[in-house]
């Protein structure tokens, strides 16, 4: 599912893949470049960077048709990492965001009125420029060309809930009879928007046929180049080829430098996440990944649950056979998602699910989760090999090749118990954070809280690397429900203390007096967040605080 952060009207994107009960894996990369993209300083260098017909300065930025997801005056629009472009029947609008602010703030929509086209509330904060064609002809028409091999779907929540499906994107748009009766080709890439005459050369240079509003021009040493400023910073650079028939508009976005100051960057790329690779992984049923990590070599490891009897388990792994209901799975893929190295089932006749995973320094894969199967596979010498009823927390160590179970144990009481988050201590002990409904969950002598408090309690436990000995285990909670998955996480700090976070409906959570917020904020039935810190052996509460508001 792709979700738009710039949709002030409640616009949401989704892909066709969301309708398929498979896993869509996306690896993204966001890199803030330190230096500006370099272009030649001489006339020849400037001219040589202009795209020739059919060439582009980088990956194509497609123009998407507007079918109600934006104001009606917009016909087509393109969104790049460093600018947004909107085509109307009369002008080209370019938004140049100010990325020297916080990224989320820079993406937040504003109501600042910079034009009359109705797009102000859809733009990121920055400078909105209007490029008008002062020698345009009558009978203008925008014709999209080079359709992209994908479609986009939208759900528009306001002013009325409606869906728009099958929205097309295009590699370029041709404006028929736009300047002096000649067609104008408009395309975009990461560097900016390029305008090119189609057919015979015109009598007027393109630079003389446009007027840029919303900024001020300034003279440049280079010929056929104009730089525009707004608010004391450069926002746009116009470069024209020697014949005057091709013009590139390069937005210059502001970004923060290493000292916290503002610097201008032209044609910036990869400021926001970029899709590097993506793949499906699954079978004919429901497949859900709950955890992902990578090993020292960069391979991607996944864990979750599946209802597919044809999940792609690979030959030679620990278990290639689907049992029943939901089975857990672990899979290893190449870093570029081009290959499945191995995948294995793990489970019994009832329901299993894996919720977190870590690759240990020896390459073994440590996984925590849940099982309701009395025959879930455990190993000799494990802490508990007998299912306790309701549903047990499961903790296991799988070989790096996925072909053997190095260690596997159950931990639980007579009700449901879950291991939702885990970490590896400096001495390779395994620490697990989860929740339980069991009044008889195994706790250790001297633990911070040895008594079940009612409802669902959080639990924190520590085991030896071979999963044979329970070194520490404690409840943590109040009279309501605590640590509801999946909104939980944990970490071990440099001193070895255990920090964990979740949400709670308990007004009696054991907070510490000098904490940030020792008092439950919401009415009965609502939830607060909480953060707490225990010593590494689950015996002493360092501090605990609520985090929340009145609305839960």
Short mmCIF file of C-alpha atoms in Angstrom, two decimals:
data_model
loop_
_atom_site.label_atom_id
_atom_site.label_comp_id
_atom_site.label_asym_id
_atom_site.label_seq_id
_atom_site.Cartn_x
_atom_site.Cartn_y
_atom_site.Cartn_z
CA UNK A 1 0.00 0.00 0.00
CA UNK A 2 1.39 3.39 -1.01
CA UNK A 3 0.08 6.25 1.06
CA UNK A 4 0.41 9.88 0.06
CA UNK A 5 1.68 12.34 2.65
CA UNK A 6 0.69 15.35 0.55
CA UNK A 7 -3.04 14.68 0.32
CA UNK A 8 -4.79 17.45 2.20
CA UNK A 9 -8.12 16.28 0.93
CA UNK A 10 -7.80 12.93 2.63
CA UNK A 11 -6.45 11.29 -0.49
CA UNK A 12 -5.06 7.77 -0.04
CA UNK A 13 -3.20 5.67 -2.60
CA UNK A 14 -3.30 1.92 -2.76
CA UNK A 15 -1.98 -0.60 -5.25
CA UNK A 16 -3.60 -3.64 -6.80
CA UNK A 17 -1.33 -5.80 -4.67
CA UNK A 18 -3.26 -4.96 -1.52
CA UNK A 19 -6.11 -7.12 -2.77
CA UNK A 20 -3.88 -10.17 -2.97
CA UNK A 21 -3.23 -12.10 0.20
CA UNK A 22 0.52 -12.11 -0.20
CA UNK A 23 3.46 -10.30 1.25
CA UNK A 24 4.70 -7.22 -0.55
CA UNK A 25 8.27 -6.53 0.47
CA UNK A 26 9.64 -3.07 -0.08
CA UNK A 27 13.16 -1.99 0.68
CA UNK A 28 13.55 1.78 0.61
CA UNK A 29 16.55 4.04 0.74
CA UNK A 30 16.51 7.68 1.76
CA UNK A 31 19.83 9.51 1.44
CA UNK A 32 20.41 13.20 2.08
CA UNK A 33 23.11 14.17 -0.39
CA UNK A 34 25.87 16.40 0.94
CA UNK A 35 26.91 18.14 -2.29
CA UNK A 36 24.78 19.69 -4.96
CA UNK A 37 24.55 17.95 -8.27
CA UNK A 38 27.31 19.46 -10.40
CA UNK A 39 26.63 20.92 -13.79
CA UNK A 40 29.20 22.48 -16.10
CA UNK A 41 30.04 26.10 -15.40
CA UNK A 42 30.74 27.10 -18.99
CA UNK A 43 28.16 27.71 -21.68
CA UNK A 44 29.05 24.41 -23.31
CA UNK A 45 28.65 22.57 -20.04
CA UNK A 46 25.28 24.13 -19.39
CA UNK A 47 24.04 23.33 -22.84
CA UNK A 48 25.33 19.78 -22.73
CA UNK A 49 23.23 18.98 -19.70
CA UNK A 50 19.97 19.71 -21.48
CA UNK A 51 18.19 16.50 -22.49
CA UNK A 52 18.13 15.80 -26.20
CA UNK A 53 14.92 14.52 -27.76
CA UNK A 54 14.07 11.26 -26.08
CA UNK A 55 16.84 11.67 -23.45
CA UNK A 56 16.37 12.57 -19.81
CA UNK A 57 18.56 13.81 -16.99
CA UNK A 58 17.56 10.88 -14.79
CA UNK A 59 14.66 8.49 -14.13
CA UNK A 60 11.39 9.66 -15.63
CA UNK A 61 9.00 11.48 -13.31
CA UNK A 62 5.59 10.61 -14.71
CA UNK A 63 2.69 12.99 -15.17
CA UNK A 64 -0.48 11.55 -13.62
CA UNK A 65 -3.92 12.44 -14.92
CA UNK A 66 -6.23 14.24 -12.53
CA UNK A 67 -9.59 12.52 -12.18
CA UNK A 68 -10.80 14.22 -9.04
CA UNK A 69 -7.93 13.60 -6.64
CA UNK A 70 -6.85 17.27 -7.02
CA UNK A 71 -8.76 20.49 -7.90
CA UNK A 72 -10.42 20.44 -11.31
CA UNK A 73 -8.18 23.16 -12.77
CA UNK A 74 -5.23 20.76 -12.68
CA UNK A 75 -5.05 18.48 -15.71
CA UNK A 76 -1.83 16.55 -15.00
CA UNK A 77 0.71 16.57 -12.19
CA UNK A 78 4.16 15.15 -11.43
CA UNK A 79 5.79 14.69 -8.03
CA UNK A 80 9.53 14.35 -7.57
CA UNK A 81 11.68 14.13 -4.46
CA UNK A 82 12.61 17.80 -4.79
CA UNK A 83 9.63 19.46 -6.51
CA UNK A 84 6.04 19.06 -7.65
CA UNK A 85 4.71 20.20 -11.04
CA UNK A 86 1.07 20.88 -11.96
CA UNK A 87 -0.20 21.41 -15.51
CA UNK A 88 -3.33 23.49 -16.11
CA UNK A 89 -4.81 24.66 -19.41
CA UNK A 90 -3.06 27.99 -18.99
CA UNK A 91 0.14 27.51 -17.00
CA UNK A 92 2.72 25.23 -15.43
CA UNK A 93 2.90 25.43 -11.63
CA UNK A 94 6.07 24.30 -9.86
CA UNK A 95 6.29 23.92 -6.09
CA UNK A 96 9.84 24.10 -4.69
CA UNK A 97 9.73 22.91 -1.05
CA UNK A 98 11.94 24.28 1.69
CA UNK A 99 13.66 21.17 3.05
CA UNK A 100 15.77 23.07 5.57
CA UNK A 101 12.84 22.59 7.92
CA UNK A 102 11.95 19.35 9.62
CA UNK A 103 11.06 16.79 6.93
CA UNK A 104 7.58 16.16 8.27
CA UNK A 105 6.92 19.89 8.50
CA UNK A 106 8.23 20.34 4.96
CA UNK A 107 5.74 17.73 3.74
CA UNK A 108 2.84 19.17 5.73
CA UNK A 109 0.28 21.05 3.64
CA UNK A 110 -0.42 24.73 4.24
CA UNK A 111 -3.14 27.16 3.30
CA UNK A 112 -0.80 29.91 2.12
CA UNK A 113 -2.32 31.49 -0.96
CA UNK A 114 0.31 31.78 -3.70
CA UNK A 115 -1.90 31.42 -6.77
CA UNK A 116 -5.49 31.22 -7.95
CA UNK A 117 -5.26 27.65 -9.27
CA UNK A 118 -6.57 26.03 -6.08
CA UNK A 119 -3.49 23.93 -5.39
CA UNK A 120 -2.09 25.86 -2.44
CA UNK A 121 -3.37 23.44 0.18
CA UNK A 122 -1.94 20.50 -1.75
CA UNK A 123 1.62 21.74 -1.88
CA UNK A 124 4.50 21.14 0.51
CA UNK A 125 5.65 24.28 2.33
CA UNK A 126 8.02 26.29 0.18
CA UNK A 127 7.70 28.47 -2.91
CA UNK A 128 5.00 27.98 -5.53
CA UNK A 129 6.00 29.31 -8.97
CA UNK A 130 3.69 29.95 -11.89
CA UNK A 131 5.15 29.61 -15.39
CA UNK A 132 2.91 31.38 -17.91
CA UNK A 133 3.22 31.16 -21.68
CA UNK A 134 2.93 34.76 -22.84
CA UNK A 135 2.78 33.89 -26.56
CA UNK A 136 0.35 31.01 -26.37
CA UNK A 137 -2.09 30.37 -29.20
CA UNK A 138 -5.80 29.70 -29.31
CA UNK A 139 -7.08 26.14 -29.53
CA UNK A 140 -4.72 24.82 -26.87
CA UNK A 141 -5.06 21.17 -25.88
CA UNK A 142 -3.01 18.93 -23.55
CA UNK A 143 -2.37 15.44 -24.94
CA UNK A 144 -0.63 12.81 -22.78
CA UNK A 145 1.81 10.40 -24.45
CA UNK A 146 3.92 7.38 -23.44
CA UNK A 147 1.52 5.73 -20.95
CA UNK A 148 3.24 4.07 -18.00
CA UNK A 149 2.77 0.31 -17.42
CA UNK A 150 0.93 0.80 -14.11
CA UNK A 151 -2.25 2.30 -12.71
CA UNK A 152 -2.97 4.14 -9.46
CA UNK A 153 -6.06 4.06 -7.28
CA UNK A 154 -7.32 6.69 -4.86
CA UNK A 155 -9.78 6.89 -2.01
CA UNK A 156 -10.91 10.48 -1.53
CA UNK A 157 -12.41 11.03 1.90
CA UNK A 158 -13.62 14.59 1.45
CA UNK A 159 -15.88 16.26 0.61
CA UNK A 160 -17.59 12.92 -0.05
CA UNK A 161 -16.16 9.43 0.22
CA UNK A 162 -15.44 8.05 -3.23
CA UNK A 163 -12.85 5.91 -4.98
CA UNK A 164 -11.04 6.64 -8.23
CA UNK A 165 -9.44 3.62 -9.85
CA UNK A 166 -7.22 2.97 -12.85
CA UNK A 167 -5.66 6.44 -12.93
CA UNK A 168 -3.05 6.56 -15.69
CA UNK A 169 0.42 8.12 -15.70
CA UNK A 170 2.40 9.30 -18.72
CA UNK A 171 6.01 9.90 -19.67
CA UNK A 172 5.24 13.25 -21.31
CA UNK A 173 2.47 15.67 -22.19
CA UNK A 174 2.22 17.55 -25.50
CA UNK A 175 0.55 20.96 -25.46
CA UNK A 176 -0.96 21.35 -28.91
CA UNK A 177 -0.66 24.81 -30.52
CA UNK A 178 0.68 26.24 -27.29
CA UNK A 179 3.30 28.77 -28.47
CA UNK A 180 3.11 30.42 -31.91
CA UNK A 181 0.85 27.60 -33.08
CA UNK A 182 3.52 24.96 -32.49
CA UNK A 183 3.18 21.98 -30.13
CA UNK A 184 5.19 22.00 -26.91
CA UNK A 185 6.54 18.79 -25.45
CA UNK A 186 6.63 18.70 -21.61
CA UNK A 187 8.47 15.99 -19.69
CA UNK A 188 10.00 15.68 -16.23
CA UNK A 189 12.83 13.90 -14.47
CA UNK A 190 14.63 14.22 -11.14
CA UNK A 191 16.44 17.38 -12.30
CA UNK A 192 13.38 19.33 -13.38
CA UNK A 193 10.81 19.95 -16.11
CA UNK A 194 11.90 20.22 -19.75
CA UNK A 195 9.97 22.15 -22.41
CA UNK A 196 10.75 21.34 -26.07
CA UNK A 197 9.24 22.55 -29.30
CA UNK A 198 7.93 19.81 -31.52
CA UNK A 199 8.62 20.24 -35.24
CA UNK A 200 10.01 23.41 -36.87
CA UNK A 201 11.92 25.98 -34.78
CA UNK A 202 9.91 28.95 -33.60
CA UNK A 203 10.59 32.61 -34.23
CA UNK A 204 10.91 33.29 -30.50
CA UNK A 205 13.25 31.67 -27.98
CA UNK A 206 11.35 29.67 -25.39
CA UNK A 207 12.94 31.70 -22.61
CA UNK A 208 11.34 34.82 -24.11
CA UNK A 209 7.99 33.08 -24.48
CA UNK A 210 7.50 32.37 -20.78
CA UNK A 211 7.01 34.49 -17.68
CA UNK A 212 7.78 33.10 -14.22
CA UNK A 213 5.66 34.56 -11.41
CA UNK A 214 6.17 34.15 -7.68
CA UNK A 215 9.89 34.96 -7.77
CA UNK A 216 12.38 37.51 -9.04
CA UNK A 217 14.92 36.91 -11.86
CA UNK A 218 18.59 37.74 -11.52
CA UNK A 219 21.33 37.99 -14.13
CA UNK A 220 23.71 35.07 -14.54
CA UNK A 221 27.25 35.05 -15.94
CA UNK A 222 26.33 32.21 -18.27
CA UNK A 223 24.46 32.94 -21.48
CA UNK A 224 20.97 31.48 -21.95
CA UNK A 225 20.53 31.09 -18.20
CA UNK A 226 18.27 32.89 -15.72
CA UNK A 227 18.16 32.19 -12.01
CA UNK A 228 15.10 33.13 -9.96
CA UNK A 229 15.01 34.04 -6.26
CA UNK A 230 12.28 34.12 -3.64
CA UNK A 231 12.54 34.94 0.04
CA UNK A 232 16.26 35.58 -0.24
CA UNK A 233 17.15 32.20 -1.71
CA UNK A 234 17.44 30.75 -5.23
CA UNK A 235 14.43 28.66 -6.21
CA UNK A 236 14.63 28.03 -9.96
CA UNK A 237 17.20 27.96 -12.75
CA UNK A 238 16.19 28.19 -16.42
CA UNK A 239 18.62 26.78 -18.98
CA UNK A 240 18.08 27.11 -22.73
CA UNK A 241 19.82 25.31 -25.57
CA UNK A 242 21.66 27.37 -28.22
CA UNK A 243 18.75 27.17 -30.66
CA UNK A 244 16.19 28.44 -28.19
CA UNK A 245 13.90 25.45 -28.79
CA UNK A 246 14.49 23.55 -25.59
CA UNK A 247 14.27 24.90 -22.05
CA UNK A 248 14.85 23.16 -18.75
CA UNK A 249 13.36 24.47 -15.49
CA UNK A 250 15.50 23.20 -12.62
CA UNK A 251 14.01 23.72 -9.13
CA UNK A 252 16.57 24.58 -6.43
CA UNK A 253 15.30 23.31 -3.10
CA UNK A 254 16.71 24.50 0.21
CA UNK A 255 18.06 21.88 2.59
CA UNK A 256 19.91 21.90 5.87
CA UNK A 257 23.68 21.53 5.84
CA UNK A 258 25.87 19.82 8.44
CA UNK A 259 26.08 22.97 10.60
CA UNK A 260 22.33 23.51 10.70
CA UNK A 261 22.46 26.29 8.12
CA UNK A 262 20.56 26.40 4.84
CA UNK A 263 22.10 25.54 1.51
CA UNK A 264 20.60 25.48 -1.98
CA UNK A 265 20.63 22.25 -3.91
CA UNK A 266 19.78 21.98 -7.57
CA UNK A 267 18.25 18.83 -8.98
CA UNK A 268 18.42 17.10 -5.58
CA UNK A 269 17.60 13.41 -5.64
CA UNK A 270 16.65 10.78 -3.07
CA UNK A 271 15.65 13.28 -0.38
CA UNK A 272 12.65 11.15 0.47
CA UNK A 273 12.41 7.34 0.34
CA UNK A 274 12.87 5.80 -3.10
CA UNK A 275 11.70 2.33 -4.06
CA UNK A 276 14.79 0.21 -4.70
CA UNK A 277 13.25 -3.24 -5.04
CA UNK A 278 9.97 -4.99 -4.30
CA UNK A 279 8.70 -8.56 -4.48
CA UNK A 280 5.87 -10.87 -3.51
CA UNK A 281 6.45 -13.83 -1.22
CA UNK A 282 3.68 -16.27 -0.42
CA UNK A 283 1.31 -18.99 -1.50
CA UNK A 284 -2.39 -19.36 -2.17
CA UNK A 285 -3.56 -18.44 1.33
CA UNK A 286 -2.97 -15.59 3.76
CA UNK A 287 0.70 -14.77 4.37
CA UNK A 288 1.68 -12.16 6.95
CA UNK A 289 5.19 -11.03 7.92
CA UNK A 290 5.45 -9.68 11.45
CA UNK A 291 9.22 -9.21 11.68
CA UNK A 292 12.16 -8.39 9.42
CA UNK A 293 15.88 -7.93 9.96
CA UNK A 294 19.11 -8.35 8.05
CA UNK A 295 22.31 -10.26 8.70
CA UNK A 296 25.91 -9.04 8.55
CA UNK A 297 26.07 -9.82 4.83
CA UNK A 298 22.96 -7.80 4.01
CA UNK A 299 20.54 -10.71 3.43
CA UNK A 300 16.96 -9.96 4.46
CA UNK A 301 15.28 -12.29 6.98
CA UNK A 302 11.53 -12.42 7.53
CA UNK A 303 9.29 -14.14 10.05
CA UNK A 304 5.53 -14.33 10.41
CA UNK A 305 2.66 -16.71 9.78
CA UNK A 306 1.02 -18.33 6.78
CA UNK A 307 -2.13 -20.23 5.84
CA UNK A 308 -0.67 -21.33 2.52
CA UNK A 309 -0.03 -25.03 1.98
CA UNK A 310 2.11 -24.00 -1.00
CA UNK A 311 4.23 -21.34 0.73
CA UNK A 312 7.61 -21.59 -1.07
CA UNK A 313 9.52 -23.68 1.47
CA UNK A 314 12.85 -24.67 -0.05
CA UNK A 315 14.46 -28.12 -0.19
CA UNK A 316 16.66 -29.11 2.74
CA UNK A 317 15.20 -26.71 5.31
CA UNK A 318 14.01 -27.74 8.76
CA UNK A 319 10.33 -28.21 7.76
CA UNK A 320 8.93 -28.18 4.23
CA UNK A 321 5.43 -29.35 5.18
CA UNK A 322 2.44 -27.21 6.05
CA UNK A 323 0.68 -28.55 9.14
CA UNK A 324 -2.70 -26.85 9.61
CA UNK A 325 -4.43 -23.57 10.41
CA UNK A 326 -1.68 -20.93 10.64
CA UNK A 327 1.92 -22.14 10.53
CA UNK A 328 4.82 -19.85 11.40
CA UNK A 329 7.56 -19.30 8.83
CA UNK A 330 11.09 -17.94 8.58
CA UNK A 331 12.64 -16.94 5.24
CA UNK A 332 15.95 -15.54 4.02
CA UNK A 333 16.20 -13.47 0.81
CA UNK A 334 19.02 -11.79 -1.05
CA UNK A 335 19.57 -8.13 -0.23
CA UNK A 336 18.16 -7.00 -3.58
CA UNK A 337 15.09 -9.27 -3.19
CA UNK A 338 15.99 -11.09 -6.42
CA UNK A 339 16.28 -14.53 -4.84
CA UNK A 340 14.82 -16.67 -2.07
CA UNK A 341 17.78 -18.31 -0.31
CA UNK A 342 15.65 -20.49 1.93
CA UNK A 343 12.24 -20.60 3.62
CA UNK A 344 10.88 -23.01 6.22
CA UNK A 345 7.64 -23.73 8.01
CA UNK A 346 7.55 -24.14 11.80
CA UNK A 347 4.48 -25.33 13.65
CA UNK A 348 2.04 -27.92 14.80
CA UNK A 349 -1.63 -28.78 14.14
CA UNK A 350 -3.01 -25.50 15.54
CA UNK A 351 -2.00 -21.83 15.25
CA UNK A 352 1.50 -20.37 15.33
CA UNK A 353 2.85 -16.91 14.68
CA UNK A 354 6.33 -15.35 14.93
CA UNK A 355 6.45 -11.71 16.05
CA UNK A 356 10.11 -10.66 16.31
CA UNK A 357 13.53 -11.88 15.26
CA UNK A 358 17.22 -11.08 15.66
CA UNK A 359 20.31 -12.48 13.95
CA UNK A 360 22.87 -13.42 16.64
CA UNK A 361 26.62 -12.88 16.20
CA UNK A 362 27.08 -16.58 15.30
CA UNK A 363 24.59 -16.23 12.43
CA UNK A 364 21.77 -18.14 14.09
CA UNK A 365 18.30 -16.65 13.87
CA UNK A 366 16.52 -16.08 17.20
CA UNK A 367 12.73 -15.82 16.96
CA UNK A 368 9.92 -15.19 19.45
CA UNK A 369 6.22 -15.76 19.03
CA UNK A 370 3.20 -17.80 20.00
CA UNK A 371 1.84 -21.34 19.59
CA UNK A 372 -1.41 -23.06 20.48
CA UNK A 373 -0.09 -26.46 19.35
CA UNK A 374 0.77 -29.02 22.03
CA UNK A 375 3.23 -30.63 19.59
CA UNK A 376 5.22 -27.52 18.64
CA UNK A 377 8.82 -28.70 18.11
CA UNK A 378 11.14 -28.17 21.10
CA UNK A 379 14.71 -29.37 21.64
CA UNK A 380 16.40 -31.55 24.22
CA UNK A 381 17.46 -29.64 27.32
CA UNK A 382 15.10 -26.71 26.66
CA UNK A 383 13.61 -24.82 29.60
CA UNK A 384 10.07 -26.15 28.98
CA UNK A 385 9.12 -28.81 26.44
CA UNK A 386 5.53 -29.26 27.62
CA UNK A 387 2.67 -27.16 26.32
CA UNK A 388 0.93 -25.43 29.23
CA UNK A 389 -2.50 -24.71 27.75
CA UNK A 390 -4.26 -21.71 26.26
CA UNK A 391 -1.30 -20.72 24.11
CA UNK A 392 2.38 -20.55 24.97
CA UNK A 393 5.14 -18.08 24.27
CA UNK A 394 7.65 -19.76 21.98
CA UNK A 395 11.34 -18.89 21.73
CA UNK A 396 13.72 -20.62 19.33
CA UNK A 397 17.12 -20.44 17.68
CA UNK A 398 17.31 -21.56 14.03
CA UNK A 399 20.52 -22.33 12.16
CA UNK A 400 21.83 -19.76 9.68
CA UNK A 401 21.00 -22.14 6.82
CA UNK A 402 17.46 -22.74 8.09
CA UNK A 403 18.04 -26.49 8.13
CA UNK A 404 18.11 -27.26 11.87
CA UNK A 405 16.53 -26.20 15.12
CA UNK A 406 19.44 -25.31 17.40
CA UNK A 407 17.25 -24.64 20.45
CA UNK A 408 13.52 -24.27 21.03
CA UNK A 409 11.47 -23.84 24.18
CA UNK A 410 7.99 -23.02 25.40
CA UNK A 411 7.34 -20.51 28.19
CA UNK A 412 3.90 -20.06 29.64
CA UNK A 413 1.04 -20.71 32.00
CA UNK A 414 -2.49 -22.00 31.65
CA UNK A 415 -3.76 -19.05 29.58
CA UNK A 416 -2.43 -17.29 26.46
CA UNK A 417 1.18 -16.05 26.46
CA UNK A 418 2.92 -14.12 23.67
CA UNK A 419 6.53 -13.11 22.90
CA UNK A 420 6.18 -9.94 20.87
CA UNK A 421 9.64 -8.33 21.00
CA UNK A 422 13.17 -9.58 21.71
CA UNK A 423 16.78 -8.48 21.94
CA UNK A 424 20.18 -10.09 22.46
CA UNK A 425 22.23 -8.99 25.49
CA UNK A 426 25.98 -8.37 25.34
CA UNK A 427 26.65 -11.89 26.72
CA UNK A 428 24.20 -13.38 24.16
CA UNK A 429 21.40 -13.98 26.68
CA UNK A 430 17.99 -13.65 25.05
CA UNK A 431 15.60 -11.02 26.46
CA UNK A 432 11.90 -11.12 25.54
CA UNK A 433 9.07 -8.65 26.08
CA UNK A 434 5.48 -9.81 25.65
CA UNK A 435 2.15 -10.19 27.37
CA UNK A 436 0.20 -12.89 29.20
CA UNK A 437 -3.24 -13.70 30.54
CA UNK A 438 -1.82 -16.48 32.75
CA UNK A 439 -1.94 -16.11 36.56
CA UNK A 440 0.72 -18.83 36.76
CA UNK A 441 3.25 -17.56 34.21
CA UNK A 442 6.74 -18.64 35.39
CA UNK A 443 8.44 -15.80 37.28
CA UNK A 444 11.77 -15.96 39.08
CA UNK A 445 12.68 -15.37 42.75
CA UNK A 446 13.35 -11.69 43.48
CA UNK A 447 11.53 -10.53 40.36
CA UNK A 448 10.07 -7.02 40.36
CA UNK A 449 6.48 -8.33 40.30
CA UNK A 450 5.67 -12.00 40.88
CA UNK A 451 1.88 -11.58 40.94
CA UNK A 452 -0.52 -11.39 38.02
CA UNK A 453 -2.37 -8.07 38.27
CA UNK A 454 -5.49 -8.93 36.30
CA UNK A 455 -6.45 -8.86 32.65
CA UNK A 456 -3.46 -8.92 30.32
CA UNK A 457 -0.12 -8.16 31.95
CA UNK A 458 3.15 -7.29 30.27
CA UNK A 459 5.98 -9.76 30.86
CA UNK A 460 9.74 -9.39 30.59
CA UNK A 461 12.06 -12.40 30.74
CA UNK A 462 15.70 -13.32 30.22
CA UNK A 463 17.08 -16.71 29.17
CA UNK A 464 20.49 -18.24 28.58
CA UNK A 465 21.66 -18.44 24.94
CA UNK A 466 20.83 -22.17 24.80
CA UNK A 467 17.27 -21.43 26.01
CA UNK A 468 17.74 -23.92 28.85
CA UNK A 469 17.56 -21.63 31.90
CA UNK A 470 15.19 -18.84 32.89
CA UNK A 471 17.46 -16.20 34.45
CA UNK A 472 14.83 -13.58 35.16
CA UNK A 473 11.10 -13.17 34.61
CA UNK A 474 8.56 -10.66 35.88
CA UNK A 475 5.05 -9.36 35.40
CA UNK A 476 4.53 -5.67 34.74
CA UNK A 477 1.05 -4.24 34.76
CA UNK A 478 -2.02 -2.92 36.47
CA UNK A 479 -5.62 -3.99 36.91
CA UNK A 480 -6.50 -3.45 33.26
CA UNK A 481 -4.92 -4.70 30.06
CA UNK A 482 -1.26 -3.95 29.34
CA UNK A 483 1.20 -4.31 26.43
CA UNK A 484 -1.29 -5.02 23.68
CA UNK A 485 0.45 -6.19 20.50
CA UNK A 486 1.53 -5.08 17.97
CA UNK A 487 2.16 -1.62 19.49
CA UNK A 488 5.13 -2.78 21.58
CA UNK A 489 8.90 -2.71 21.39
CA UNK A 490 11.98 -3.11 23.55
CA UNK A 491 15.74 -2.48 23.63
CA UNK A 492 18.74 -3.06 25.88
CA UNK A 493 20.74 0.06 26.71
CA UNK A 494 24.52 0.34 27.13
CA UNK A 495 24.30 -0.43 30.85
CA UNK A 496 22.35 -3.64 30.20
CA UNK A 497 19.02 -2.29 31.45
CA UNK A 498 15.84 -3.28 29.59
CA UNK A 499 13.65 -0.53 28.14
CA UNK A 500 10.20 -1.49 26.88
CA UNK A 501 7.16 0.35 25.62
CA UNK A 502 3.54 -0.44 24.86
CA UNK A 503 0.02 0.69 25.62
CA UNK A 504 -2.14 0.12 28.65
CA UNK A 505 -5.69 0.46 29.89
CA UNK A 506 -4.58 0.27 33.51
CA UNK A 507 -4.90 3.33 35.75
CA UNK A 508 -2.81 1.44 38.35
CA UNK A 509 0.32 0.82 36.28
CA UNK A 510 3.41 0.90 38.55
CA UNK A 511 4.87 4.25 37.52
CA UNK A 512 7.63 5.95 39.47
CA UNK A 513 6.92 9.19 41.38
CA UNK A 514 9.49 11.35 39.60
CA UNK A 515 8.61 10.12 36.11
CA UNK A 516 7.41 12.34 33.29
CA UNK A 517 3.73 11.40 33.80
CA UNK A 518 2.84 9.08 36.71
CA UNK A 519 -0.93 9.43 36.17
CA UNK A 520 -3.22 7.65 33.71
CA UNK A 521 -4.69 10.25 31.33
CA UNK A 522 -7.71 8.70 29.67
CA UNK A 523 -11.15 7.74 30.95
CA UNK A 524 -12.00 4.11 31.66
CA UNK A 525 -11.87 2.05 28.49
CA UNK A 526 -9.23 4.22 26.82
CA UNK A 527 -5.53 3.46 26.41
CA UNK A 528 -2.36 5.32 27.33
CA UNK A 529 1.11 4.65 26.07
CA UNK A 530 3.81 3.76 28.57
CA UNK A 531 7.60 3.46 28.69
CA UNK A 532 9.45 1.60 31.45
CA UNK A 533 12.96 0.53 32.36
CA UNK A 534 13.99 -2.56 34.36
CA UNK A 535 17.42 -3.72 35.37
CA UNK A 536 18.84 -6.48 33.16
CA UNK A 537 17.67 -9.26 35.49
CA UNK A 538 14.03 -8.14 35.83
CA UNK A 539 14.35 -7.38 39.55
CA UNK A 540 14.29 -3.60 39.92
CA UNK A 541 12.13 -0.99 38.22
CA UNK A 542 14.35 1.96 37.29
CA UNK A 543 11.48 4.15 36.16
CA UNK A 544 8.10 3.99 34.42
CA UNK A 545 5.84 6.65 32.94
CA UNK A 546 2.56 7.04 31.10
CA UNK A 547 2.53 8.84 27.76
CA UNK A 548 -0.85 9.93 26.52
CA UNK A 549 -3.74 12.34 26.34
CA UNK A 550 -7.36 12.49 27.40
CA UNK A 551 -8.74 10.86 24.25
CA UNK A 552 -6.80 7.60 24.49
#
